[in-house]
């Protein structure tokens, strides 16, 4: 299959500590991939490396066959790699719609005079951005909350708003850091279906970190397991559930699929 993202021997070292050690992955276009492991295993650090939030000590990253190691985080987003965060990072004093509009403008280049004079071309582009943002809010089930400040949304809806904001950039690869965190079983099941829908609707590739094992095992086509910054297993849900190293390091017992 067509490889969208490849990381080769990524390492991040903080003095004597290797937060990530020799991590490699190949993610195919259209895949839903999972990354699991105990707290402190290096999962979020791995996402930070892939999105240039932190610089790797060694190793390389390729996106659509082009080397992107060391490229700035904003340039990574413009290339089509977007993410959400473990700790929600919304503009909490702005409305739901304003949060999405900010992200939607990342790829737009405005002429100073057209903005100053509110030229017809500028106004048309602004209307397009608003229409696009409203469409995303409709998709995420947030359209009725468009004028509410982000801080006033329930926690689960804030998670969905983060995803809507990432989608507004127009990603090819979407990284989700614990998207089901804080959700009840019903909300998690709904989110699972939504992620599949988003993958198909927007032709996305999705890479996610999650501690909800039922969520991961039923959603992801391939799963990797990190422990102390080292990749200890990779495979299908069935292979991961029955891998003795994974059971010993993390699961403790086999996880039942729904």
XYZ file of C-alpha atoms in Angstrom:
258
model
C 0.000 0.000 0.000
C 0.949 3.649 -0.499
C 3.042 4.787 2.484
C 1.990 8.250 3.647
C 4.300 8.670 6.665
C 7.504 6.870 7.545
C 9.678 7.420 10.600
C 13.048 5.713 10.818
C 14.915 5.188 14.095
C 13.550 8.294 15.821
C 15.237 8.989 19.145
C 14.686 11.768 21.663
C 17.185 11.971 24.490
C 17.054 14.329 27.460
C 20.534 14.146 28.979
C 20.737 10.561 30.250
C 17.085 9.685 29.573
C 15.848 8.340 26.239
C 12.178 9.303 26.079
C 11.929 7.605 22.677
C 14.554 5.140 21.472
C 14.853 4.041 17.856
C 11.163 4.354 16.999
C 10.123 3.423 13.449
C 6.751 3.286 11.719
C 5.227 3.068 8.246
C 1.656 4.336 7.988
C -0.294 3.578 4.837
C -2.684 6.047 3.258
C -6.236 5.549 4.577
C -5.152 3.521 7.612
C -6.370 3.927 11.201
C -3.334 3.163 13.360
C -3.110 2.992 17.153
C -0.255 3.665 19.573
C -0.606 2.322 23.121
C 1.542 1.776 26.185
C 1.797 2.543 29.903
C 1.906 6.099 31.223
C 5.325 7.570 30.520
C 6.019 5.130 27.675
C 6.832 7.950 25.227
C 3.592 8.059 23.225
C 2.979 11.808 23.325
C 6.694 12.459 22.821
C 6.436 10.358 19.659
C 3.576 12.554 18.410
C 5.597 15.638 19.338
C 8.491 14.347 17.237
C 6.276 13.553 14.242
C 4.792 17.072 14.322
C 8.048 18.913 15.145
C 6.763 20.115 18.495
C 10.123 18.874 19.749
C 13.262 18.133 17.748
C 14.558 14.592 17.529
C 18.031 13.705 18.752
C 18.434 11.392 15.757
C 16.400 9.646 13.085
C 14.375 10.807 10.086
C 10.756 11.393 9.096
C 9.341 11.188 5.564
C 5.911 12.395 4.468
C 4.650 11.481 1.018
C 8.180 10.373 0.229
C 9.789 13.710 1.150
C 12.106 14.173 4.101
C 10.543 16.504 6.677
C 12.972 16.031 9.569
C 13.513 19.377 11.281
C 10.762 21.198 9.379
C 8.963 23.754 11.577
C 5.691 22.778 13.245
C 3.646 25.352 11.298
C 5.105 24.061 8.028
C 4.276 20.489 9.077
C 0.640 21.559 9.502
C 0.604 23.207 6.080
C 1.974 20.012 4.545
C -1.043 18.151 5.907
C -0.101 16.678 9.307
C -2.410 17.974 12.042
C -3.039 16.889 15.606
C -5.061 17.228 18.765
C -3.551 17.249 22.248
C -3.830 15.138 25.377
C -4.563 18.321 27.329
C -7.178 20.274 25.396
C -5.732 23.449 23.857
C -8.669 25.511 22.676
C -8.997 29.296 22.575
C -11.379 29.112 25.488
C -12.544 32.742 25.411
C -13.452 32.548 21.706
C -16.594 30.990 20.323
C -16.759 27.503 18.862
C -16.966 28.968 15.333
C -14.068 31.357 15.938
C -11.871 28.453 17.094
C -12.444 26.650 13.797
C -12.064 29.804 11.685
C -8.611 30.488 13.128
C -7.409 27.071 12.016
C -9.081 27.358 8.602
C -6.997 30.435 7.757
C -3.613 28.710 8.057
C -3.283 28.088 4.314
C -4.753 31.414 3.186
C -2.574 34.274 1.960
C -4.185 37.682 2.068
C -3.018 40.852 0.351
C -2.718 43.688 2.865
C -4.711 46.149 0.777
C -7.503 43.651 0.080
C -7.895 43.142 3.845
C -7.696 46.860 4.597
C -10.282 47.740 1.947
C -12.410 44.600 2.422
C -12.196 43.915 -1.296
C -14.769 41.647 -3.001
C -12.161 38.862 -3.324
C -11.352 39.096 0.395
C -15.034 39.027 1.359
C -15.658 36.014 -0.892
C -12.763 34.158 0.722
C -13.985 35.019 4.207
C -17.457 33.723 3.349
C -15.918 30.514 2.029
C -14.014 30.035 5.309
C -17.163 30.611 7.376
C -19.176 28.192 5.236
C -16.422 25.573 5.475
C -16.172 25.981 9.257
C -19.937 25.677 9.685
C -19.900 22.506 7.597
C -17.266 21.005 9.892
C -19.248 21.947 12.987
C -22.297 20.285 11.442
C -20.247 17.149 10.796
C -19.021 17.091 14.397
C -22.478 17.706 15.867
C -21.501 21.148 17.169
C -23.485 23.444 14.890
C -25.951 24.437 17.620
C -23.035 25.478 19.829
C -21.313 27.685 17.222
C -21.811 30.919 19.202
C -20.950 29.451 22.611
C -17.536 30.189 24.082
C -15.318 27.112 23.984
C -14.785 27.156 27.745
C -18.521 26.640 28.299
C -18.740 23.417 26.276
C -19.003 20.059 28.056
C -15.709 18.171 28.091
C -16.711 15.686 25.377
C -17.739 18.499 23.037
C -14.446 20.277 23.657
C -12.727 17.120 22.423
C -14.875 17.198 19.290
C -14.102 20.890 18.776
C -10.396 20.121 18.841
C -10.934 17.565 16.082
C -13.038 20.056 14.068
C -10.277 22.633 14.383
C -7.667 20.138 13.165
C -9.908 19.183 10.226
C -10.218 22.861 9.253
C -6.547 22.852 8.260
C -7.309 20.203 5.634
C -5.047 17.395 6.870
C -3.991 14.244 5.084
C -2.754 12.700 8.337
C -4.645 13.360 11.566
C -2.976 12.554 14.897
C -5.374 12.203 17.835
C -3.902 12.178 21.345
C -6.374 10.368 23.640
C -9.554 11.477 21.813
C -11.818 9.353 24.052
C -10.322 10.551 27.353
C -13.036 11.469 29.858
C -15.857 10.027 27.747
C -18.383 7.505 28.999
C -18.858 4.196 27.107
C -21.727 5.569 25.014
C -19.730 8.636 23.988
C -16.694 6.483 23.181
C -18.755 4.226 20.921
C -20.193 7.264 19.151
C -16.688 8.705 18.695
C -15.457 5.426 17.239
C -18.095 5.606 14.511
C -17.353 9.289 13.952
C -13.632 8.639 13.431
C -14.403 5.981 10.808
C -16.814 8.392 9.130
C -14.233 11.200 9.094
C -11.615 8.863 7.619
C -13.947 7.987 4.748
C -15.513 11.433 4.209
C -12.244 13.383 4.163
C -10.003 10.571 2.849
C -7.889 10.805 5.992
C -5.193 8.669 7.499
C -5.525 8.569 11.296
C -2.928 7.796 13.972
C -4.174 7.831 17.547
C -3.018 7.381 21.129
C -5.608 5.948 23.492
C -5.793 4.196 26.876
C -9.283 2.794 26.295
C -8.337 -0.686 25.074
C -11.807 -1.585 23.844
C -11.777 1.605 21.778
C -8.357 0.856 20.265
C -8.899 -2.836 19.624
C -12.195 -2.270 17.831
C -11.107 0.738 15.783
C -7.477 0.374 14.759
C -6.342 -1.824 11.901
C -2.803 -2.010 13.236
C -1.449 -1.195 16.680
C 1.989 -0.393 18.051
C 3.010 -0.725 21.696
C 5.641 1.425 23.405
C 7.261 0.696 26.743
C 9.972 2.898 28.271
C 10.351 4.651 24.911
C 10.965 1.434 22.995
C 8.665 -0.237 20.483
C 7.956 -3.709 21.841
C 5.199 -4.938 19.519
C 3.281 -4.154 16.337
C 0.393 -5.963 14.705
C -3.353 -6.502 14.526
C -5.585 -6.261 17.584
C -5.559 -10.036 17.985
C -1.774 -10.200 17.756
C -1.344 -7.407 20.309
C -3.852 -8.906 22.761
C -2.008 -12.214 22.775
C 1.557 -10.912 22.701
C 3.242 -12.031 25.967
C 5.532 -8.961 26.070
C 2.545 -6.630 25.762
C 0.549 -8.532 28.382
C 3.485 -8.386 30.771
C 4.275 -4.701 30.179
C 0.832 -3.215 29.802
C -2.367 -5.190 29.335
C -1.992 -7.652 32.159
C -4.632 -9.828 30.497
C -6.238 -10.282 27.116
C -8.699 -7.574 26.082
C -12.097 -8.692 24.868
C -13.371 -7.175 21.635
C -16.933 -5.914 21.446
